[in-house]
Amino acid sequence: MTRAPAAMFAHTSWIGSALYLAVITALTVVTASGLRGWPLALFLALAVALAAATQVRARWPFLLVGIAAIAALTSTQIFLAPAVFNLGVRRNSRWNPLILALCVGLLAVVSGRDERLVSLEGLAPDEWSPLASWVLNVVAVIGIPYVAGLAIAARRELLDSLRARAAHAEAERTARAAEAVLLERARIASEAHDVLGHKLSLLTMQAGGLELNADAGPEVVAHQARLIRTSARAALNDLRSIIGSLDAGESPDVDPLDSGMVVNDLSSIRRLVDESVQSGATVQLRLPETIQHRDFDRAITRATYRIVQEGLTNAHKHAPGAPVSVTLDGDPTRGLLVEVRNPTETTSFSPATAPSGRGVPGLRERARIVGGELTVRDEKSVFVLSARLPWVVTDGEGKRAEA
């Protein structure tokens, strides 16, 4: 019950209410000067009722018209102007045409009372015909106020539309910002999986080799320990780079993940393979000089490097000790072909952890982003990771050029 008054005035502008009251007061003062006795008392009562009705004009717009109609029959038709103006503002009512027609008919009824609200310079009011008087009163009391109300309603709708568009644009901007944050987090997570997963798989394999060669002598043990220390230091440096990428940084145009973790040419694939070989893996690399020293687009180079890295990581984790074959081939017609092969069965030690299920889907997404495709298949107990990437080269300055 306590919320009913709030609902009644929910769509009422207090500034607008003040303007309505000011207009009604001015009309009352002007009209009341010519009245005496009970007509004055009735007129003042109707003026007070009309003023009160303006406070609920949004909910009951026809109440103003009813009071103004009574005033038109008993004293003056001038109160029809604010009532009809309010109808124009609430133009969405399907009853408005009927109410306007009734008001026009009401003016025809009271036109014989010789109440002329409009005068034209140079014309004597006594010479006007009743029809002309009625037409002028209709224009002044109904036509102009209703059109003014329609204009204000259209302006309000325009402002509401602009506010809605601004709110929608702000919400869309916020959503895009949130989406960008999620995408950046996913990218960092993918980088962390690719980089740290590879380094940790090397550490696992090196530790396994140290375990198997514990009795091989101090030199072999020391060599394995140095490899473990080198891999651990590299993993720590990469972890620092990843953590640094979580900071917004002072230079938003610089990607912290590019420092030390992402290569600029395919020659780093040879170093990647050498790390695995030094850790005890058997890796055969086929990387033609024409491809190794080709200035591929940076996105293609990154995708190729990550595909080889993930292939080696999977081999170290799930088939440690098994021989691995890495092949890069292709031409402008076929595109850049990347393939990593390793047997899925081995009798060597198996300290590998369970697969995370994140590497291959991430590689598929990388290949898709650069316009290529990646496939995974099993050929007679041989795990094959292959990708076909676009043959996109640069002119040496980072700009794309024709192959």
mmCIF file of C-alpha atoms in Angstrom:
data_model
loop_
_atom_site.group_PDB
_atom_site.id
_atom_site.type_symbol
_atom_site.label_atom_id
_atom_site.label_comp_id
_atom_site.label_asym_id
_atom_site.label_seq_id
_atom_site.Cartn_x
_atom_site.Cartn_y
_atom_site.Cartn_z
ATOM 1 C CA MET A 1 0.000 0.000 0.000
ATOM 2 C CA THR A 2 2.847 2.382 0.742
ATOM 3 C CA ARG A 3 4.169 2.014 -2.822
ATOM 4 C CA ALA A 4 0.941 3.082 -4.563
ATOM 5 C CA PRO A 5 1.676 6.852 -4.451
ATOM 6 C CA ALA A 6 5.133 6.237 -5.910
ATOM 7 C CA ALA A 7 3.598 4.256 -8.770
ATOM 8 C CA MET A 8 1.027 6.985 -9.389
ATOM 9 C CA PHE A 9 3.707 9.642 -9.828
ATOM 10 C CA ALA A 10 6.348 7.353 -11.357
ATOM 11 C CA HIS A 11 6.138 8.883 -14.841
ATOM 12 C CA THR A 12 5.426 12.472 -13.768
ATOM 13 C CA SER A 13 8.075 15.141 -14.233
ATOM 14 C CA TRP A 14 8.029 17.612 -11.362
ATOM 15 C CA ILE A 15 9.396 20.344 -13.593
ATOM 16 C CA GLY A 16 6.596 19.676 -16.038
ATOM 17 C CA SER A 17 4.083 19.735 -13.190
ATOM 18 C CA ALA A 18 5.325 23.143 -12.137
ATOM 19 C CA LEU A 19 4.920 24.442 -15.686
ATOM 20 C CA TYR A 20 1.373 23.057 -15.895
ATOM 21 C CA LEU A 21 0.502 24.753 -12.602
ATOM 22 C CA ALA A 22 2.001 28.034 -13.786
ATOM 23 C CA VAL A 23 -0.014 27.946 -17.029
ATOM 24 C CA ILE A 24 -3.270 27.037 -15.257
ATOM 25 C CA THR A 25 -2.712 29.756 -12.650
ATOM 26 C CA ALA A 26 -2.116 32.370 -15.353
ATOM 27 C CA LEU A 27 -5.225 31.294 -17.272
ATOM 28 C CA THR A 28 -7.248 31.341 -14.051
ATOM 29 C CA VAL A 29 -6.157 34.865 -13.148
ATOM 30 C CA VAL A 30 -6.931 36.193 -16.632
ATOM 31 C CA THR A 31 -10.336 34.497 -16.903
ATOM 32 C CA ALA A 32 -11.553 34.998 -13.337
ATOM 33 C CA SER A 33 -11.409 38.806 -13.678
ATOM 34 C CA GLY A 34 -14.656 38.766 -15.644
ATOM 35 C CA LEU A 35 -16.636 36.465 -13.342
ATOM 36 C CA ARG A 36 -18.691 37.157 -10.231
ATOM 37 C CA GLY A 37 -20.706 35.180 -7.756
ATOM 38 C CA TRP A 38 -21.279 31.464 -8.085
ATOM 39 C CA PRO A 39 -19.790 31.250 -11.629
ATOM 40 C CA LEU A 40 -16.534 32.496 -10.125
ATOM 41 C CA ALA A 41 -16.688 29.937 -7.319
ATOM 42 C CA LEU A 42 -17.410 27.118 -9.775
ATOM 43 C CA PHE A 43 -14.640 28.295 -12.058
ATOM 44 C CA LEU A 44 -12.110 28.432 -9.226
ATOM 45 C CA ALA A 45 -13.134 24.948 -8.078
ATOM 46 C CA LEU A 46 -12.641 23.599 -11.593
ATOM 47 C CA ALA A 47 -9.250 25.351 -11.814
ATOM 48 C CA VAL A 48 -8.125 23.713 -8.560
ATOM 49 C CA ALA A 49 -9.359 20.299 -9.768
ATOM 50 C CA LEU A 50 -7.549 20.756 -13.069
ATOM 51 C CA ALA A 51 -4.348 21.726 -11.271
ATOM 52 C CA ALA A 52 -4.611 18.622 -9.102
ATOM 53 C CA ALA A 53 -5.277 16.442 -12.161
ATOM 54 C CA THR A 54 -2.050 17.622 -13.790
ATOM 55 C CA GLN A 55 -0.128 15.720 -11.096
ATOM 56 C CA VAL A 56 -1.477 12.414 -12.417
ATOM 57 C CA ARG A 57 -1.618 13.445 -16.079
ATOM 58 C CA ALA A 58 0.634 10.589 -17.185
ATOM 59 C CA ARG A 59 -1.583 7.896 -15.676
ATOM 60 C CA TRP A 60 -4.986 9.514 -16.330
ATOM 61 C CA PRO A 61 -4.608 11.968 -19.225
ATOM 62 C CA PHE A 62 -8.353 11.910 -19.980
ATOM 63 C CA LEU A 63 -9.131 13.276 -16.499
ATOM 64 C CA LEU A 64 -7.747 16.658 -17.540
ATOM 65 C CA VAL A 65 -9.908 16.629 -20.658
ATOM 66 C CA GLY A 66 -13.025 15.814 -18.605
ATOM 67 C CA ILE A 67 -12.453 18.679 -16.162
ATOM 68 C CA ALA A 68 -11.609 21.078 -19.017
ATOM 69 C CA ALA A 69 -14.809 20.004 -20.828
ATOM 70 C CA ILE A 70 -16.895 20.808 -17.748
ATOM 71 C CA ALA A 71 -15.180 24.196 -17.551
ATOM 72 C CA ALA A 72 -15.921 24.799 -21.242
ATOM 73 C CA LEU A 73 -19.639 24.106 -20.693
ATOM 74 C CA THR A 74 -19.909 26.269 -17.577
ATOM 75 C CA SER A 75 -17.419 29.093 -17.855
ATOM 76 C CA THR A 76 -14.471 29.032 -20.316
ATOM 77 C CA GLN A 77 -13.013 26.798 -22.964
ATOM 78 C CA ILE A 78 -9.429 27.977 -22.420
ATOM 79 C CA PHE A 79 -8.660 25.052 -20.090
ATOM 80 C CA LEU A 80 -8.964 22.711 -23.056
ATOM 81 C CA ALA A 81 -5.573 23.925 -24.291
ATOM 82 C CA PRO A 82 -3.382 22.341 -21.548
ATOM 83 C CA ALA A 83 -5.589 19.235 -21.504
ATOM 84 C CA VAL A 84 -5.245 18.700 -25.279
ATOM 85 C CA PHE A 85 -1.534 19.482 -25.075
ATOM 86 C CA ASN A 86 -1.192 16.637 -22.570
ATOM 87 C CA LEU A 87 -2.989 14.329 -25.036
ATOM 88 C CA GLY A 88 -0.399 15.207 -27.668
ATOM 89 C CA VAL A 89 2.393 14.335 -25.282
ATOM 90 C CA ARG A 90 0.691 10.956 -24.597
ATOM 91 C CA ARG A 91 0.163 10.337 -28.295
ATOM 92 C CA ASN A 92 0.343 6.568 -27.970
ATOM 93 C CA SER A 93 -3.296 6.334 -26.846
ATOM 94 C CA ARG A 94 -5.660 4.910 -29.450
ATOM 95 C CA TRP A 95 -8.479 7.009 -27.928
ATOM 96 C CA ASN A 96 -6.854 10.340 -28.799
ATOM 97 C CA PRO A 97 -8.632 10.821 -32.164
ATOM 98 C CA LEU A 98 -12.020 10.214 -30.557
ATOM 99 C CA ILE A 99 -11.296 12.592 -27.682
ATOM 100 C CA LEU A 100 -10.119 15.280 -30.102
ATOM 101 C CA ALA A 101 -13.288 14.890 -32.162
ATOM 102 C CA LEU A 102 -15.419 15.293 -29.018
ATOM 103 C CA CYS A 103 -13.475 18.429 -28.082
ATOM 104 C CA VAL A 104 -14.037 19.895 -31.538
ATOM 105 C CA GLY A 105 -17.742 19.141 -31.212
ATOM 106 C CA LEU A 106 -17.781 20.699 -27.742
ATOM 107 C CA LEU A 107 -16.344 23.915 -29.144
ATOM 108 C CA ALA A 108 -19.113 23.912 -31.747
ATOM 109 C CA VAL A 109 -21.688 23.675 -28.961
ATOM 110 C CA VAL A 110 -20.252 26.550 -26.929
ATOM 111 C CA SER A 111 -19.351 28.752 -29.918
ATOM 112 C CA GLY A 112 -22.627 30.557 -29.606
ATOM 113 C CA ARG A 113 -21.524 31.931 -26.239
ATOM 114 C CA ASP A 114 -19.444 34.582 -28.074
ATOM 115 C CA GLU A 115 -16.250 33.636 -26.211
ATOM 116 C CA ARG A 116 -13.577 34.482 -28.732
ATOM 117 C CA LEU A 117 -10.066 33.500 -27.712
ATOM 118 C CA VAL A 118 -8.479 34.662 -30.986
ATOM 119 C CA SER A 119 -8.612 38.109 -32.533
ATOM 120 C CA LEU A 120 -7.224 39.204 -35.873
ATOM 121 C CA GLU A 121 -5.885 42.696 -36.386
ATOM 122 C CA GLY A 122 -8.093 44.779 -38.662
ATOM 123 C CA LEU A 123 -11.174 42.593 -38.212
ATOM 124 C CA ALA A 124 -14.037 43.495 -35.927
ATOM 125 C CA PRO A 125 -14.983 40.580 -33.665
ATOM 126 C CA ASP A 126 -18.663 41.533 -33.909
ATOM 127 C CA GLU A 127 -18.575 40.915 -37.641
ATOM 128 C CA TRP A 128 -17.203 37.343 -37.381
ATOM 129 C CA SER A 129 -19.551 34.571 -38.277
ATOM 130 C CA PRO A 130 -20.093 31.732 -35.749
ATOM 131 C CA LEU A 131 -18.320 29.355 -38.132
ATOM 132 C CA ALA A 132 -15.221 31.527 -38.359
ATOM 133 C CA SER A 133 -15.193 31.944 -34.585
ATOM 134 C CA TRP A 134 -15.471 28.209 -34.122
ATOM 135 C CA VAL A 135 -12.637 27.473 -36.588
ATOM 136 C CA LEU A 136 -10.312 29.969 -34.930
ATOM 137 C CA ASN A 137 -11.073 28.582 -31.481
ATOM 138 C CA VAL A 138 -10.453 25.035 -32.702
ATOM 139 C CA VAL A 139 -7.057 26.080 -34.070
ATOM 140 C CA ALA A 140 -6.096 28.013 -30.944
ATOM 141 C CA VAL A 141 -7.477 25.659 -28.282
ATOM 142 C CA ILE A 142 -7.031 22.248 -29.922
ATOM 143 C CA GLY A 143 -4.838 22.361 -33.036
ATOM 144 C CA ILE A 144 -1.823 24.311 -31.830
ATOM 145 C CA PRO A 145 -1.630 22.707 -28.320
ATOM 146 C CA TYR A 146 -1.983 19.190 -29.728
ATOM 147 C CA VAL A 147 0.714 19.722 -32.370
ATOM 148 C CA ALA A 148 3.007 21.204 -29.711
ATOM 149 C CA GLY A 149 2.413 18.132 -27.549
ATOM 150 C CA LEU A 150 3.245 15.846 -30.475
ATOM 151 C CA ALA A 151 6.481 17.758 -31.060
ATOM 152 C CA ILE A 152 7.523 17.368 -27.421
ATOM 153 C CA ALA A 153 6.627 13.658 -27.503
ATOM 154 C CA ALA A 154 8.765 13.181 -30.615
ATOM 155 C CA ARG A 155 11.659 14.999 -28.964
ATOM 156 C CA ARG A 156 11.366 12.824 -25.875
ATOM 157 C CA GLU A 157 11.368 9.681 -27.989
ATOM 158 C CA LEU A 158 14.438 10.907 -29.826
ATOM 159 C CA LEU A 159 16.265 11.621 -26.577
ATOM 160 C CA ASP A 160 15.241 8.244 -25.163
ATOM 161 C CA SER A 161 16.489 6.564 -28.322
ATOM 162 C CA LEU A 162 19.820 8.390 -28.088
ATOM 163 C CA ARG A 163 20.158 7.448 -24.424
ATOM 164 C CA ALA A 164 19.341 3.826 -25.238
ATOM 165 C CA ARG A 165 21.915 3.821 -28.015
ATOM 166 C CA ALA A 166 24.521 5.328 -25.708
ATOM 167 C CA ALA A 167 23.737 2.759 -23.017
ATOM 168 C CA HIS A 168 23.869 -0.045 -25.578
ATOM 169 C CA ALA A 169 27.179 1.234 -26.944
ATOM 170 C CA GLU A 170 28.607 1.454 -23.434
ATOM 171 C CA ALA A 171 27.414 -2.058 -22.616
ATOM 172 C CA GLU A 172 28.843 -3.355 -25.873
ATOM 173 C CA ARG A 173 32.158 -1.607 -25.185
ATOM 174 C CA THR A 174 32.279 -3.146 -21.719
ATOM 175 C CA ALA A 175 31.456 -6.572 -23.121
ATOM 176 C CA ARG A 176 34.149 -6.251 -25.769
ATOM 177 C CA ALA A 177 36.673 -5.187 -23.144
ATOM 178 C CA ALA A 178 35.759 -8.188 -21.001
ATOM 179 C CA GLU A 179 35.994 -10.457 -24.046
ATOM 180 C CA ALA A 180 39.399 -9.008 -24.891
ATOM 181 C CA VAL A 181 40.587 -9.749 -21.355
ATOM 182 C CA LEU A 182 39.339 -13.340 -21.615
ATOM 183 C CA LEU A 183 40.998 -13.792 -25.000
ATOM 184 C CA GLU A 184 44.262 -12.404 -23.659
ATOM 185 C CA ARG A 185 44.103 -14.732 -20.678
ATOM 186 C CA ALA A 186 43.444 -17.656 -23.004
ATOM 187 C CA ARG A 187 46.393 -16.614 -25.154
ATOM 188 C CA ILE A 188 48.682 -16.399 -22.141
ATOM 189 C CA ALA A 189 47.444 -19.775 -20.925
ATOM 190 C CA SER A 190 48.176 -21.249 -24.352
ATOM 191 C CA GLU A 191 51.664 -19.749 -24.355
ATOM 192 C CA ALA A 192 52.277 -21.059 -20.844
ATOM 193 C CA HIS A 193 51.137 -24.540 -21.880
ATOM 194 C CA ASP A 194 53.290 -24.591 -25.002
ATOM 195 C CA VAL A 195 56.437 -23.119 -23.478
ATOM 196 C CA LEU A 196 56.450 -24.487 -19.957
ATOM 197 C CA GLY A 197 54.973 -27.818 -21.041
ATOM 198 C CA HIS A 198 57.892 -28.348 -23.402
ATOM 199 C CA LYS A 199 60.523 -27.325 -20.837
ATOM 200 C CA LEU A 200 58.977 -29.472 -18.121
ATOM 201 C CA SER A 201 58.770 -32.467 -20.451
ATOM 202 C CA LEU A 202 62.506 -32.032 -21.098
ATOM 203 C CA LEU A 203 63.119 -31.876 -17.364
ATOM 204 C CA THR A 204 61.110 -35.055 -16.875
ATOM 205 C CA MET A 205 63.049 -36.853 -19.589
ATOM 206 C CA GLN A 206 66.380 -35.571 -18.282
ATOM 207 C CA ALA A 207 65.528 -36.640 -14.761
ATOM 208 C CA GLY A 208 64.555 -40.069 -16.078
ATOM 209 C CA GLY A 209 67.844 -40.290 -17.917
ATOM 210 C CA LEU A 210 69.691 -39.379 -14.746
ATOM 211 C CA GLU A 211 67.813 -42.096 -12.906
ATOM 212 C CA LEU A 212 68.753 -44.713 -15.507
ATOM 213 C CA ASN A 213 72.382 -43.562 -15.649
ATOM 214 C CA ALA A 214 72.915 -43.145 -11.929
ATOM 215 C CA ASP A 215 75.704 -45.756 -12.033
ATOM 216 C CA ALA A 216 77.295 -44.535 -15.270
ATOM 217 C CA GLY A 217 79.949 -42.492 -13.522
ATOM 218 C CA PRO A 218 80.397 -38.966 -12.174
ATOM 219 C CA GLU A 219 80.909 -37.358 -15.582
ATOM 220 C CA VAL A 220 77.639 -38.677 -16.997
ATOM 221 C CA VAL A 221 75.744 -37.757 -13.838
ATOM 222 C CA ALA A 222 77.282 -34.269 -13.839
ATOM 223 C CA HIS A 223 76.357 -33.827 -17.502
ATOM 224 C CA GLN A 224 72.741 -34.851 -16.829
ATOM 225 C CA ALA A 225 72.612 -32.542 -13.823
ATOM 226 C CA ARG A 226 73.849 -29.632 -15.944
ATOM 227 C CA LEU A 227 71.152 -30.327 -18.500
ATOM 228 C CA ILE A 228 68.517 -30.345 -15.766
ATOM 229 C CA ARG A 229 69.833 -27.084 -14.341
ATOM 230 C CA THR A 230 69.899 -25.447 -17.782
ATOM 231 C CA SER A 231 66.343 -26.560 -18.558
ATOM 232 C CA ALA A 232 65.113 -25.463 -15.125
ATOM 233 C CA ARG A 233 66.715 -22.026 -15.559
ATOM 234 C CA ALA A 234 65.150 -21.675 -19.017
ATOM 235 C CA ALA A 235 61.746 -22.705 -17.654
ATOM 236 C CA LEU A 236 62.112 -20.159 -14.840
ATOM 237 C CA ASN A 237 62.971 -17.382 -17.305
ATOM 238 C CA ASP A 238 59.984 -18.264 -19.455
ATOM 239 C CA LEU A 239 57.757 -18.298 -16.379
ATOM 240 C CA ARG A 240 58.949 -14.804 -15.514
ATOM 241 C CA SER A 241 58.117 -13.661 -19.037
ATOM 242 C CA ILE A 242 54.623 -15.117 -18.733
ATOM 243 C CA ILE A 243 54.061 -13.463 -15.356
ATOM 244 C CA GLY A 244 55.337 -10.202 -16.835
ATOM 245 C CA SER A 245 52.775 -10.469 -19.604
ATOM 246 C CA LEU A 246 50.001 -10.389 -17.002
ATOM 247 C CA ASP A 247 50.999 -6.840 -16.155
ATOM 248 C CA ALA A 248 49.449 -4.153 -18.329
ATOM 249 C CA GLY A 249 52.901 -2.720 -18.747
ATOM 250 C CA GLU A 250 54.010 0.774 -19.654
ATOM 251 C CA SER A 251 54.133 -0.031 -23.380
ATOM 252 C CA PRO A 252 50.891 -1.711 -24.448
ATOM 253 C CA ASP A 253 52.224 -2.144 -27.992
ATOM 254 C CA VAL A 254 54.991 -4.467 -26.770
ATOM 255 C CA ASP A 255 54.088 -8.088 -26.130
ATOM 256 C CA PRO A 256 56.096 -9.421 -23.173
ATOM 257 C CA LEU A 257 55.610 -12.961 -24.479
ATOM 258 C CA ASP A 258 57.754 -12.076 -27.471
ATOM 259 C CA SER A 259 60.874 -11.705 -25.329
ATOM 260 C CA GLY A 260 62.758 -14.984 -25.409
ATOM 261 C CA MET A 261 59.798 -17.268 -26.010
ATOM 262 C CA VAL A 262 58.704 -16.515 -29.568
ATOM 263 C CA VAL A 263 61.072 -16.866 -32.493
ATOM 264 C CA ASN A 264 61.411 -14.636 -35.511
ATOM 265 C CA ASP A 265 62.651 -17.277 -37.982
ATOM 266 C CA LEU A 266 62.511 -21.024 -38.444
ATOM 267 C CA SER A 267 66.194 -21.526 -37.593
ATOM 268 C CA SER A 268 65.152 -21.716 -33.944
ATOM 269 C CA ILE A 269 63.444 -25.021 -34.717
ATOM 270 C CA ARG A 270 66.905 -26.524 -35.121
ATOM 271 C CA ARG A 271 67.857 -25.256 -31.657
ATOM 272 C CA LEU A 272 64.589 -26.672 -30.330
ATOM 273 C CA VAL A 273 65.478 -30.087 -31.719
ATOM 274 C CA ASP A 274 69.029 -29.826 -30.336
ATOM 275 C CA GLU A 275 67.614 -29.303 -26.830
ATOM 276 C CA SER A 276 65.640 -32.527 -27.135
ATOM 277 C CA VAL A 277 68.646 -34.425 -28.471
ATOM 278 C CA GLN A 278 70.831 -33.177 -25.624
ATOM 279 C CA SER A 279 68.165 -34.374 -23.193
ATOM 280 C CA GLY A 280 68.469 -37.907 -24.535
ATOM 281 C CA ALA A 281 65.786 -37.973 -27.220
ATOM 282 C CA THR A 282 66.316 -39.318 -30.712
ATOM 283 C CA VAL A 283 65.064 -36.667 -33.125
ATOM 284 C CA GLN A 284 65.587 -36.562 -36.875
ATOM 285 C CA LEU A 285 65.056 -33.105 -38.388
ATOM 286 C CA ARG A 286 64.458 -32.396 -42.054
ATOM 287 C CA LEU A 287 64.592 -28.647 -42.559
ATOM 288 C CA PRO A 288 65.728 -27.548 -46.024
ATOM 289 C CA GLU A 289 67.887 -24.441 -46.201
ATOM 290 C CA THR A 290 65.412 -22.856 -48.609
ATOM 291 C CA ILE A 291 62.761 -22.986 -45.877
ATOM 292 C CA GLN A 292 64.980 -22.368 -42.846
ATOM 293 C CA HIS A 293 66.256 -19.031 -44.159
ATOM 294 C CA ARG A 294 63.007 -17.937 -45.784
ATOM 295 C CA ASP A 295 61.492 -14.781 -44.249
ATOM 296 C CA PHE A 296 58.068 -16.111 -43.430
ATOM 297 C CA ASP A 297 55.387 -13.939 -41.913
ATOM 298 C CA ARG A 298 55.769 -13.696 -38.143
ATOM 299 C CA ALA A 299 52.408 -15.374 -37.458
ATOM 300 C CA ILE A 300 53.347 -18.307 -39.718
ATOM 301 C CA THR A 301 56.740 -18.624 -38.017
ATOM 302 C CA ARG A 302 55.161 -18.626 -34.572
ATOM 303 C CA ALA A 303 52.552 -21.223 -35.520
ATOM 304 C CA THR A 304 55.204 -23.470 -37.093
ATOM 305 C CA TYR A 305 57.459 -23.234 -34.062
ATOM 306 C CA ARG A 306 54.608 -24.032 -31.675
ATOM 307 C CA ILE A 307 53.474 -27.017 -33.731
ATOM 308 C CA VAL A 308 56.961 -28.543 -33.676
ATOM 309 C CA GLN A 309 57.340 -27.710 -30.002
ATOM 310 C CA GLU A 310 54.047 -29.340 -29.077
ATOM 311 C CA GLY A 311 54.864 -32.382 -31.202
ATOM 312 C CA LEU A 312 58.157 -32.856 -29.373
ATOM 313 C CA THR A 313 56.451 -32.290 -26.031
ATOM 314 C CA ASN A 314 53.859 -34.953 -26.740
ATOM 315 C CA ALA A 315 56.565 -37.372 -27.846
ATOM 316 C CA HIS A 316 58.616 -36.734 -24.682
ATOM 317 C CA LYS A 317 55.589 -37.118 -22.433
ATOM 318 C CA HIS A 318 53.770 -40.050 -23.994
ATOM 319 C CA ALA A 319 56.507 -41.931 -25.816
ATOM 320 C CA PRO A 320 59.794 -41.102 -24.055
ATOM 321 C CA GLY A 321 62.813 -42.668 -25.708
ATOM 322 C CA ALA A 322 61.022 -43.310 -29.006
ATOM 323 C CA PRO A 323 62.557 -41.823 -32.162
ATOM 324 C CA VAL A 324 60.889 -38.652 -33.407
ATOM 325 C CA SER A 325 60.846 -37.324 -36.959
ATOM 326 C CA VAL A 326 60.323 -33.610 -37.658
ATOM 327 C CA THR A 327 59.837 -32.566 -41.279
ATOM 328 C CA LEU A 328 59.295 -29.150 -42.835
ATOM 329 C CA ASP A 329 58.594 -28.915 -46.544
ATOM 330 C CA GLY A 330 56.491 -27.084 -49.050
ATOM 331 C CA ASP A 331 56.412 -24.378 -51.687
ATOM 332 C CA PRO A 332 54.186 -21.443 -52.636
ATOM 333 C CA THR A 333 51.770 -23.810 -54.368
ATOM 334 C CA ARG A 334 51.369 -26.408 -51.625
ATOM 335 C CA GLY A 335 51.974 -24.095 -48.684
ATOM 336 C CA LEU A 336 54.242 -24.725 -45.689
ATOM 337 C CA LEU A 337 53.982 -28.360 -44.556
ATOM 338 C CA VAL A 338 54.899 -29.300 -40.986
ATOM 339 C CA GLU A 339 54.911 -32.888 -39.707
ATOM 340 C CA VAL A 340 55.996 -34.538 -36.452
ATOM 341 C CA ARG A 341 56.008 -38.351 -36.183
ATOM 342 C CA ASN A 342 56.726 -40.647 -33.266
ATOM 343 C CA PRO A 343 55.801 -44.243 -32.341
ATOM 344 C CA THR A 344 53.061 -44.564 -29.769
ATOM 345 C CA GLU A 345 54.539 -47.724 -28.184
ATOM 346 C CA THR A 346 57.935 -47.977 -26.537
ATOM 347 C CA THR A 347 59.702 -50.170 -23.974
ATOM 348 C CA SER A 348 61.744 -47.294 -22.530
ATOM 349 C CA PHE A 349 61.067 -45.747 -19.133
ATOM 350 C CA SER A 350 57.807 -43.824 -18.980
ATOM 351 C CA PRO A 351 57.751 -40.998 -16.424
ATOM 352 C CA ALA A 352 55.316 -39.012 -18.550
ATOM 353 C CA THR A 353 52.410 -37.318 -16.947
ATOM 354 C CA ALA A 354 48.835 -37.620 -18.131
ATOM 355 C CA PRO A 355 47.958 -35.481 -21.146
ATOM 356 C CA SER A 356 46.373 -32.142 -20.392
ATOM 357 C CA GLY A 357 44.101 -32.217 -23.430
ATOM 358 C CA ARG A 358 44.943 -28.597 -24.202
ATOM 359 C CA GLY A 359 47.879 -28.746 -26.599
ATOM 360 C CA VAL A 360 46.347 -30.127 -29.797
ATOM 361 C CA PRO A 361 43.138 -28.026 -29.623
ATOM 362 C CA GLY A 362 45.304 -24.960 -29.086
ATOM 363 C CA LEU A 363 47.414 -25.855 -32.122
ATOM 364 C CA ARG A 364 44.305 -26.313 -34.256
ATOM 365 C CA GLU A 365 43.215 -22.826 -33.251
ATOM 366 C CA ARG A 366 46.650 -21.401 -34.061
ATOM 367 C CA ALA A 367 46.585 -22.992 -37.498
ATOM 368 C CA ARG A 368 43.041 -21.774 -38.134
ATOM 369 C CA ILE A 369 43.884 -18.196 -37.169
ATOM 370 C CA VAL A 370 46.709 -17.982 -39.740
ATOM 371 C CA GLY A 371 44.553 -19.620 -42.417
ATOM 372 C CA GLY A 372 45.878 -23.177 -42.210
ATOM 373 C CA GLU A 373 44.729 -26.495 -40.842
ATOM 374 C CA LEU A 374 46.118 -29.112 -38.477
ATOM 375 C CA THR A 375 45.368 -32.829 -38.348
ATOM 376 C CA VAL A 376 46.226 -35.607 -35.923
ATOM 377 C CA ARG A 377 46.165 -39.260 -36.927
ATOM 378 C CA ASP A 378 47.513 -42.683 -36.037
ATOM 379 C CA GLU A 379 49.312 -44.600 -38.794
ATOM 380 C CA LYS A 380 50.031 -48.148 -37.617
ATOM 381 C CA SER A 381 51.048 -47.170 -34.077
ATOM 382 C CA VAL A 382 52.769 -44.017 -35.299
ATOM 383 C CA PHE A 383 51.390 -40.735 -33.977
ATOM 384 C CA VAL A 384 51.388 -38.106 -36.741
ATOM 385 C CA LEU A 385 50.902 -34.412 -36.108
ATOM 386 C CA SER A 386 50.733 -32.530 -39.407
ATOM 387 C CA ALA A 387 49.785 -29.034 -40.471
ATOM 388 C CA ARG A 388 49.422 -27.147 -43.735
ATOM 389 C CA LEU A 389 50.028 -23.402 -43.342
ATOM 390 C CA PRO A 390 49.866 -20.576 -45.891
ATOM 391 C CA TRP A 391 53.098 -19.724 -47.687
ATOM 392 C CA VAL A 392 53.296 -16.075 -46.628
ATOM 393 C CA VAL A 393 56.691 -14.374 -46.705
ATOM 394 C CA THR A 394 57.858 -10.841 -45.924
ATOM 395 C CA ASP A 395 60.204 -8.422 -47.633
ATOM 396 C CA GLY A 396 62.694 -8.499 -44.763
ATOM 397 C CA GLU A 397 61.213 -5.445 -43.039
ATOM 398 C CA GLY A 398 58.149 -7.180 -41.646
ATOM 399 C CA LYS A 399 55.911 -6.246 -44.559
ATOM 400 C CA ARG A 400 54.098 -8.975 -46.467
ATOM 401 C CA ALA A 401 55.339 -9.683 -49.951
ATOM 402 C CA GLU A 402 54.447 -12.084 -52.718
ATOM 403 C CA ALA A 403 56.078 -15.486 -52.389
#
